[in-house]
mmCIF file of C-alpha atoms in Angstrom:
data_model
loop_
_atom_site.group_PDB
_atom_site.id
_atom_site.type_symbol
_atom_site.label_atom_id
_atom_site.label_comp_id
_atom_site.label_asym_id
_atom_site.label_seq_id
_atom_site.Cartn_x
_atom_site.Cartn_y
_atom_site.Cartn_z
ATOM 1 C CA TYR A 1 34.775 99.639 135.939
ATOM 2 C CA VAL A 2 37.967 101.207 134.596
ATOM 3 C CA ILE A 3 40.341 103.310 136.418
ATOM 4 C CA VAL A 4 41.326 106.642 134.651
ATOM 5 C CA SER A 5 43.740 109.302 135.766
ATOM 6 C CA ILE A 6 43.642 112.884 134.272
ATOM 7 C CA ASP A 7 46.645 115.045 135.354
ATOM 8 C CA GLY A 8 47.430 112.712 138.084
ATOM 9 C CA VAL A 9 43.913 112.537 139.702
ATOM 10 C CA SER A 10 42.373 109.098 139.531
ATOM 11 C CA THR A 11 38.692 108.033 139.492
ATOM 12 C CA THR A 12 36.655 105.065 138.295
ATOM 13 C CA VAL A 13 34.180 105.249 135.257
ATOM 14 C CA THR A 14 31.676 102.676 133.948
ATOM 15 C CA MET A 15 33.131 100.378 131.240
ATOM 16 C CA PRO A 16 31.297 100.995 127.920
ATOM 17 C CA THR A 17 29.009 98.172 126.619
ATOM 18 C CA SER A 18 31.445 97.865 123.770
ATOM 19 C CA LYS A 19 34.441 97.584 125.978
ATOM 20 C CA LYS A 20 36.386 99.817 123.602
ATOM 21 C CA VAL A 21 38.501 102.702 124.483
ATOM 22 C CA GLY A 22 36.939 104.936 121.952
ATOM 23 C CA ASP A 23 33.496 104.508 123.484
ATOM 24 C CA LEU A 24 34.595 105.339 127.143
ATOM 25 C CA GLU A 25 32.547 108.482 128.329
ATOM 26 C CA VAL A 26 34.424 110.364 131.033
ATOM 27 C CA THR A 27 32.824 113.732 132.333
ATOM 28 C CA GLY A 28 34.954 116.844 131.224
ATOM 29 C CA VAL A 29 37.123 114.749 128.876
ATOM 30 C CA THR A 30 36.852 115.566 125.032
ATOM 31 C CA THR A 31 39.274 115.269 122.254
ATOM 32 C CA ASP A 32 39.479 119.107 122.290
ATOM 33 C CA ASN A 33 41.007 119.150 125.830
ATOM 34 C CA THR A 34 43.306 115.926 125.767
ATOM 35 C CA PRO A 35 45.689 114.043 123.449
ATOM 36 C CA GLY A 36 43.602 110.918 124.072
ATOM 37 C CA TRP A 37 44.135 107.881 126.319
ATOM 38 C CA PHE A 38 47.540 106.195 127.336
ATOM 39 C CA TYR A 39 48.355 103.051 129.157
ATOM 40 C CA ASP A 40 51.069 104.694 131.274
ATOM 41 C CA ALA A 41 51.281 107.929 133.464
ATOM 42 C CA ASP A 42 54.043 109.405 131.142
ATOM 43 C CA CYS A 43 51.558 109.266 128.195
ATOM 44 C CA THR A 44 53.884 107.467 125.772
ATOM 45 C CA GLN A 45 52.125 104.148 125.237
ATOM 46 C CA TYR A 46 48.847 104.945 123.207
ATOM 47 C CA ALA A 47 45.490 103.377 123.807
ATOM 48 C CA TYR A 48 43.726 103.468 120.588
ATOM 49 C CA ASP A 49 40.010 103.752 120.023
ATOM 50 C CA THR A 50 39.676 100.284 119.009
ATOM 51 C CA ASP A 51 41.540 98.721 121.729
ATOM 52 C CA TYR A 52 39.659 96.533 124.116
ATOM 53 C CA LEU A 53 39.199 97.169 127.898
ATOM 54 C CA THR A 54 39.298 94.881 130.900
ATOM 55 C CA PRO A 55 38.303 95.592 134.473
ATOM 56 C CA SER A 56 41.995 95.622 135.381
ATOM 57 C CA THR A 57 42.714 98.464 132.557
ATOM 58 C CA SER A 58 44.044 101.737 133.828
ATOM 59 C CA LEU A 59 44.088 104.765 131.467
ATOM 60 C CA TYR A 60 45.881 107.982 131.654
ATOM 61 C CA THR A 61 45.606 111.362 130.001
ATOM 62 C CA LYS A 62 46.684 115.147 130.534
ATOM 63 C CA THR A 63 44.897 118.350 129.911
ATOM 64 C CA ALA A 64 45.876 119.997 126.604
ATOM 65 C CA THR A 65 48.106 123.177 126.934
ATOM 66 C CA LEU A 66 45.854 125.157 124.335
ATOM 67 C CA ASN A 67 47.244 128.474 125.603
ATOM 68 C CA LYS A 68 50.754 127.568 124.564
ATOM 69 C CA LEU A 69 49.815 126.468 121.054
ATOM 70 C CA ASN A 70 49.367 128.235 117.716
ATOM 71 C CA ILE A 71 46.843 126.049 115.723
ATOM 72 C CA THR A 72 45.546 126.714 112.329
ATOM 73 C CA THR A 73 42.896 125.031 110.478
ATOM 74 C CA ASN A 74 42.887 123.475 106.810
ATOM 75 C CA THR A 75 40.245 122.973 104.260
ATOM 76 C CA ASP A 76 40.394 119.335 104.419
ATOM 77 C CA GLY A 77 39.083 119.044 108.122
ATOM 78 C CA THR A 78 42.576 118.860 109.666
ATOM 79 C CA ALA A 79 44.456 121.263 111.803
ATOM 80 C CA THR A 80 48.307 122.100 112.058
ATOM 81 C CA VAL A 81 50.143 123.231 115.160
ATOM 82 C CA GLY A 82 52.168 126.236 113.901
ATOM 83 C CA LYS A 83 55.226 128.068 115.219
ATOM 84 C CA SER A 84 54.447 129.161 118.732
ATOM 85 C CA VAL A 85 54.132 132.860 119.662
ATOM 86 C CA ASP A 86 55.831 132.372 122.899
ATOM 87 C CA ILE A 87 58.643 129.618 122.710
ATOM 88 C CA ALA A 88 59.325 129.692 126.650
ATOM 89 C CA ILE A 89 56.450 127.334 127.182
ATOM 90 C CA GLY A 90 57.887 124.281 129.288
ATOM 91 C CA ASP A 91 55.756 121.143 129.036
ATOM 92 C CA VAL A 92 53.279 120.865 126.008
ATOM 93 C CA VAL A 93 50.351 118.682 125.670
ATOM 94 C CA ILE A 94 48.653 118.640 122.275
ATOM 95 C CA PRO A 95 45.060 117.611 121.804
ATOM 96 C CA ARG A 96 43.551 115.255 119.326
ATOM 97 C CA THR A 97 41.107 117.827 117.820
ATOM 98 C CA TYR A 98 40.562 121.618 117.774
ATOM 99 C CA THR A 99 37.277 123.354 117.434
ATOM 100 C CA SER A 100 36.969 126.796 115.788
ATOM 101 C CA SER A 101 33.585 128.555 114.822
ATOM 102 C CA GLY A 102 31.631 125.454 115.702
ATOM 103 C CA THR A 103 33.750 123.255 113.384
ATOM 104 C CA THR A 104 35.973 120.495 114.910
ATOM 105 C CA TYR A 105 39.275 119.721 113.111
ATOM 106 C CA THR A 106 41.406 116.691 113.644
ATOM 107 C CA ILE A 107 45.080 117.806 114.519
ATOM 108 C CA THR A 108 47.499 115.867 112.175
ATOM 109 C CA ALA A 109 50.566 117.941 111.779
ATOM 110 C CA ILE A 110 53.012 119.900 113.628
ATOM 111 C CA GLY A 111 54.299 122.512 111.247
ATOM 112 C CA SER A 112 57.748 123.689 110.098
ATOM 113 C CA TYR A 113 59.819 125.527 112.876
ATOM 114 C CA ALA A 114 56.843 125.114 115.227
ATOM 115 C CA PHE A 115 59.144 124.699 118.363
ATOM 116 C CA SER A 116 62.305 125.746 116.968
ATOM 117 C CA LEU A 117 63.990 129.155 117.624
ATOM 118 C CA ASN A 118 65.569 128.929 114.206
ATOM 119 C CA SER A 119 64.064 130.231 111.050
ATOM 120 C CA THR A 120 66.427 128.390 108.638
ATOM 121 C CA THR A 121 67.617 124.860 108.313
ATOM 122 C CA THR A 122 71.148 125.809 109.226
ATOM 123 C CA GLY A 123 70.271 127.881 112.348
ATOM 124 C CA ASN A 124 72.128 126.975 115.627
ATOM 125 C CA GLU A 125 69.773 128.560 118.212
ATOM 126 C CA ILE A 126 68.951 126.200 121.079
ATOM 127 C CA ASN A 127 65.446 125.852 122.617
ATOM 128 C CA SER A 128 66.285 124.927 126.194
ATOM 129 C CA THR A 129 62.690 125.764 127.545
ATOM 130 C CA LEU A 130 60.406 123.143 125.836
ATOM 131 C CA THR A 131 60.955 120.434 128.390
ATOM 132 C CA ASP A 132 58.461 117.612 127.426
ATOM 133 C CA ILE A 133 55.702 117.206 124.877
ATOM 134 C CA VAL A 134 52.725 114.736 124.711
ATOM 135 C CA LEU A 135 51.406 113.976 121.228
ATOM 136 C CA PRO A 136 48.053 112.823 120.135
ATOM 137 C CA ASN A 137 47.576 109.448 118.322
ATOM 138 C CA THR A 138 46.130 111.602 115.425
ATOM 139 C CA LEU A 139 49.367 113.004 114.292
ATOM 140 C CA GLN A 140 50.962 112.064 110.993
ATOM 141 C CA THR A 141 53.403 114.711 109.990
ATOM 142 C CA PHE A 142 56.337 116.818 111.424
ATOM 143 C CA GLY A 143 57.422 119.829 109.125
ATOM 144 C CA THR A 144 60.892 120.927 108.359
ATOM 145 C CA CYS A 145 62.861 121.810 111.623
ATOM 146 C CA ALA A 146 59.679 121.451 113.709
ATOM 147 C CA PHE A 147 61.813 120.602 116.889
ATOM 148 C CA SER A 148 65.361 121.808 115.706
ATOM 149 C CA GLY A 149 67.443 122.825 118.721
ATOM 150 C CA CYS A 150 65.002 121.376 121.224
ATOM 151 C CA LYS A 151 67.716 119.949 123.659
ATOM 152 C CA LYS A 152 65.663 119.067 126.750
ATOM 153 C CA ILE A 153 63.199 116.490 125.359
ATOM 154 C CA LYS A 154 64.576 113.259 126.185
ATOM 155 C CA SER A 155 62.395 110.865 124.111
ATOM 156 C CA PHE A 156 59.870 110.816 121.417
ATOM 157 C CA TYR A 157 56.931 108.362 121.015
ATOM 158 C CA LEU A 158 55.163 108.437 117.745
ATOM 159 C CA PRO A 159 51.651 106.908 117.061
ATOM 160 C CA LYS A 160 51.350 103.922 114.694
ATOM 161 C CA ASN A 161 49.835 105.834 111.821
ATOM 162 C CA PHE A 162 52.460 108.484 111.739
ATOM 163 C CA LYS A 163 53.973 109.010 108.338
ATOM 164 C CA THR A 164 56.479 111.730 107.834
ATOM 165 C CA ILE A 165 59.389 113.265 109.697
ATOM 166 C CA GLY A 166 60.433 116.412 107.767
ATOM 167 C CA ASP A 167 63.893 117.554 106.799
ATOM 168 C CA TYR A 168 66.070 118.620 109.759
ATOM 169 C CA CYS A 169 63.016 118.039 112.055
ATOM 170 C CA PHE A 170 65.396 117.068 115.076
ATOM 171 C CA ARG A 171 68.475 118.921 114.176
ATOM 172 C CA LEU A 172 70.438 119.485 117.277
ATOM 173 C CA CYS A 173 68.067 117.810 119.565
ATOM 174 C CA GLY A 174 69.127 116.112 122.668
ATOM 175 C CA PHE A 175 67.005 113.139 123.039
ATOM 176 C CA LYS A 176 68.293 109.676 123.772
ATOM 177 C CA SER A 177 65.604 107.498 122.060
ATOM 178 C CA ILE A 178 62.677 107.783 119.572
ATOM 179 C CA ASP A 179 60.004 105.175 118.917
ATOM 180 C CA MET A 180 59.088 105.216 115.419
ATOM 181 C CA PRO A 181 56.378 103.160 113.489
ATOM 182 C CA GLU A 182 56.971 101.070 110.329
ATOM 183 C CA ASN A 183 56.823 102.531 106.948
ATOM 184 C CA ILE A 184 57.798 106.044 108.107
ATOM 185 C CA ASN A 185 59.205 108.523 105.681
ATOM 186 C CA ILE A 186 62.331 110.211 107.401
ATOM 187 C CA GLY A 187 63.524 113.480 105.589
ATOM 188 C CA GLY A 188 66.973 114.567 105.018
ATOM 189 C CA GLY A 189 69.141 115.771 107.964
ATOM 190 C CA ALA A 190 66.298 114.848 110.354
ATOM 191 C CA PHE A 191 68.714 113.542 112.970
ATOM 192 C CA ILE A 192 71.779 115.552 112.214
ATOM 193 C CA PHE A 193 73.747 116.678 115.154
ATOM 194 C CA CYS A 194 71.662 114.530 117.631
ATOM 195 C CA SER A 195 73.070 113.151 120.896
ATOM 196 C CA PHE A 196 71.856 109.457 120.680
ATOM 197 C CA LYS A 197 74.362 106.719 120.160
ATOM 198 C CA GLU A 198 72.114 104.527 118.263
ATOM 199 C CA VAL A 199 68.550 104.422 116.822
ATOM 200 C CA VAL A 200 66.429 101.557 115.501
ATOM 201 C CA VAL A 201 65.100 102.219 112.105
ATOM 202 C CA PRO A 202 61.843 100.591 111.599
ATOM 203 C CA LYS A 203 60.833 98.065 108.934
ATOM 204 C CA ASN A 204 60.156 99.583 105.314
ATOM 205 C CA ALA A 205 61.322 103.064 106.517
ATOM 206 C CA GLN A 206 62.177 105.409 103.743
ATOM 207 C CA MET A 207 65.285 107.583 104.485
ATOM 208 C CA HIS A 208 67.432 110.128 102.690
ATOM 209 C CA PHE A 209 71.198 109.284 102.347
ATOM 210 C CA ASP A 210 71.842 112.167 104.863
ATOM 211 C CA THR A 211 69.167 111.500 107.293
ATOM 212 C CA PHE A 212 71.686 111.145 110.176
ATOM 213 C CA TRP A 213 74.600 113.405 108.950
#
């Protein structure tokens, strides 16, 4: 058996024959209503589908906040989280997939200005209402100014296949740390006016000369 926790409520489930995370079946849990599984209650340490389970494994997830998201579908089978209609949204949990008209799309991007009060790259509005965000391991891209001015988010954890942080993505953000994968492409001004004192740039990262200023 494996212990799983959904929104803080724990239960035990039968380990799949393959012993892989991706084959775990839990009643009421689909990729449409959760960001996937994690090894910690804060949902920052990703448990990937190909990871192997043991009897001592504990997995955690949270219910997606679909009512707080503006999701658009793309012709290539992916979906993008767009600019929210209601910015005063508190904590946000983004699911791995989104189903529309019977078709399931994989969420791979957070679009430009999605959680920002600004509409230009030089805007100075602060979004003090977005307090925390849980990201699925399917994400690959953040658009321009996607989180510009989001002062209350203290840390970001990106999945290993994440590829691109857009220009001015985290401008004026208040987080203290960010965990980035190797080979990431970081846009110009992505971390300008951020409050952290140091950041570890991963191996083989591609950056603009003005990424940090």
